[in-house]
Amino acid sequence: EADIAIQALLEQFPTVEYQFHHFPVHSGCNPAAEVDKHPLACLAATAAEAAGELGGADAFWRMHTWLMEHPAELSEETVIREAARQGLAPEAFDRTRLSERIAEAIRAEGQAGQRLGFRSIPMIYVAGRQVPRWKISGDDTPLRRILQEALAEAS
């Protein structure tokens, strides 16, 4: 939900840079996770990273967007099928997704998140400061105002 709101805000604020870092809330791939809240989080993280490794930043973001828009469809079969639909070789995608290289990258992001105090998701930072609440009762205007203020300060 936060990612979708941020993506919409990026259209209104084209000079804003958005960085996404994995913090799967599942100890299967993220030892820094204190609970196992999202059973398919590791699959999602490895799929996005594998797409990025094979196809670059654009492929990462295409897979990331698909994952955010289709959480109910998430399975090993669907991510492989989506990778193929996006032009990635299915066998290479699956091999990369399951590689130790990808697993280590996700563990490293989990450790970095742990050092920043991540306990849950989403954790949003704007101009180096943590945003304690990005929405109030379904209203994402607090995040819009925070971005506007950060851009004004940077000018």
Coordinates of C-alpha atoms in Angstrom, one line a residue:
E1 CA 0.0 0.0 0.0
A2 CA 2.8 2.4 0.9
D3 CA 4.7 1.5 -2.3
I4 CA 1.6 2.2 -4.5
A5 CA 1.1 5.6 -2.7
I6 CA 4.8 6.5 -3.2
Q7 CA 4.7 5.5 -6.9
A8 CA 1.7 7.8 -7.4
L9 CA 3.5 10.7 -5.6
L10 CA 6.6 10.2 -7.8
E11 CA 4.4 11.3 -10.8
Q12 CA 3.7 14.5 -8.9
F13 CA 7.3 15.0 -7.8
P14 CA 9.5 13.9 -10.7
T15 CA 12.7 15.2 -9.0
V16 CA 12.3 12.9 -6.1
E17 CA 14.5 9.8 -6.0
Y18 CA 12.8 6.6 -4.7
Q19 CA 15.0 3.8 -3.3
F20 CA 13.4 0.5 -2.3
H21 CA 15.3 -1.8 0.1
H22 CA 14.1 -5.3 0.9
F23 CA 13.3 -6.2 4.5
P24 CA 11.3 -9.4 4.1
V25 CA 9.5 -10.0 7.4
H26 CA 10.4 -13.6 7.4
S27 CA 13.4 -15.3 9.0
G28 CA 13.7 -17.8 6.1
C29 CA 15.7 -15.2 4.2
N30 CA 16.1 -12.3 6.6
P31 CA 17.6 -13.4 10.0
A32 CA 17.0 -9.8 11.2
A33 CA 13.2 -10.4 11.0
E34 CA 11.9 -10.8 14.6
V35 CA 8.7 -12.5 13.4
D36 CA 7.6 -14.5 10.4
K37 CA 4.7 -12.2 9.2
H38 CA 4.8 -12.6 5.5
P39 CA 5.3 -16.2 4.3
L40 CA 5.9 -15.2 0.7
A41 CA 8.2 -12.2 1.4
C42 CA 11.3 -14.2 0.6
L43 CA 9.9 -15.3 -2.7
A44 CA 9.0 -11.7 -3.6
A45 CA 12.4 -10.3 -2.6
T46 CA 14.3 -13.0 -4.5
A47 CA 12.1 -12.5 -7.6
A48 CA 12.7 -8.7 -7.7
E49 CA 16.5 -9.1 -7.1
A50 CA 16.8 -11.8 -9.8
A51 CA 15.0 -9.7 -12.3
G52 CA 17.3 -6.8 -11.5
E53 CA 20.4 -8.9 -11.8
L54 CA 19.4 -10.3 -15.2
G55 CA 17.7 -7.3 -16.7
G56 CA 19.0 -4.3 -14.9
A57 CA 17.1 -1.6 -13.0
D58 CA 14.2 -1.4 -15.4
A59 CA 13.6 -5.2 -15.0
F60 CA 13.8 -4.9 -11.2
W61 CA 11.2 -2.1 -11.1
R62 CA 8.9 -4.0 -13.6
M63 CA 9.0 -7.1 -11.4
H64 CA 8.7 -5.0 -8.2
T65 CA 5.6 -3.3 -9.6
W66 CA 4.1 -6.6 -10.6
L67 CA 4.7 -8.1 -7.2
M68 CA 3.1 -5.1 -5.4
E69 CA 0.1 -5.2 -7.7
H70 CA -0.5 -9.0 -7.5
P71 CA 0.2 -10.2 -4.0
A72 CA -2.6 -12.7 -4.0
E73 CA -1.2 -14.4 -7.1
L74 CA 2.3 -14.9 -5.7
S75 CA 3.9 -18.3 -6.1
E76 CA 7.1 -19.8 -7.6
E77 CA 5.2 -20.6 -10.8
T78 CA 3.7 -17.1 -11.2
V79 CA 7.0 -15.3 -10.7
I80 CA 8.7 -17.5 -13.2
R81 CA 5.8 -17.0 -15.6
E82 CA 5.9 -13.2 -15.1
A83 CA 9.7 -13.1 -15.6
A84 CA 9.2 -14.9 -18.9
R85 CA 6.4 -12.4 -19.8
Q86 CA 8.9 -9.6 -19.1
G87 CA 11.4 -11.1 -21.5
L88 CA 13.7 -12.9 -18.9
A89 CA 14.7 -16.5 -19.6
P90 CA 12.7 -18.6 -17.1
E91 CA 15.5 -21.0 -16.4
A92 CA 18.1 -18.3 -15.8
F93 CA 15.6 -16.3 -13.7
D94 CA 14.9 -19.3 -11.5
R95 CA 18.5 -20.2 -11.1
T96 CA 19.4 -16.6 -10.3
R97 CA 16.5 -16.3 -7.9
L98 CA 17.7 -19.3 -5.9
S99 CA 21.4 -18.4 -6.0
E100 CA 23.5 -17.7 -2.9
R101 CA 24.3 -14.4 -4.4
I102 CA 20.7 -13.2 -4.2
A103 CA 20.2 -14.8 -0.8
E104 CA 23.3 -12.9 0.5
A105 CA 22.1 -9.6 -1.0
I106 CA 18.8 -9.9 0.8
R107 CA 20.4 -10.9 4.1
A108 CA 22.7 -7.8 3.8
E109 CA 19.7 -5.6 3.2
G110 CA 18.0 -7.1 6.3
Q111 CA 21.1 -6.4 8.4
A112 CA 21.3 -2.9 7.1
G113 CA 17.6 -2.4 8.0
Q114 CA 18.2 -3.9 11.4
R115 CA 21.0 -1.3 12.0
L116 CA 18.5 1.4 11.1
G117 CA 16.0 0.0 13.6
F118 CA 13.6 -1.7 11.2
R119 CA 11.2 -3.9 13.1
S120 CA 8.3 -3.8 10.6
I121 CA 7.4 -2.5 7.2
P122 CA 7.1 0.0 5.7
M123 CA 9.9 2.1 7.0
I124 CA 10.0 5.4 5.1
Y125 CA 12.7 8.0 5.1
V126 CA 12.6 11.4 3.5
A127 CA 15.7 13.4 3.3
G128 CA 17.4 11.1 5.8
R129 CA 14.7 11.4 8.4
Q130 CA 12.3 8.6 9.3
V131 CA 8.6 9.3 8.6
P132 CA 6.8 8.0 11.7
R133 CA 3.3 7.9 10.0
W134 CA 2.9 8.1 6.2
K135 CA -0.9 8.1 6.4
I136 CA -3.6 8.8 8.8
S137 CA -6.9 6.8 8.6
G138 CA -6.3 5.9 4.9
D139 CA -5.2 9.4 3.9
D140 CA -1.7 9.6 2.4
T141 CA -1.6 13.4 2.4
P142 CA 0.9 13.4 5.3
L143 CA 3.5 11.9 3.1
R144 CA 2.7 14.4 0.3
R145 CA 3.2 17.2 2.8
I146 CA 6.4 15.8 4.1
L147 CA 7.8 15.5 0.5
Q148 CA 6.7 19.1 -0.3
E149 CA 8.4 20.4 2.8
A150 CA 11.6 18.4 2.1
L151 CA 11.7 19.7 -1.5
A152 CA 11.2 23.3 -0.2
E153 CA 14.1 22.9 2.3
A154 CA 16.3 21.5 -0.4
S155 CA 15.7 24.5 -2.7

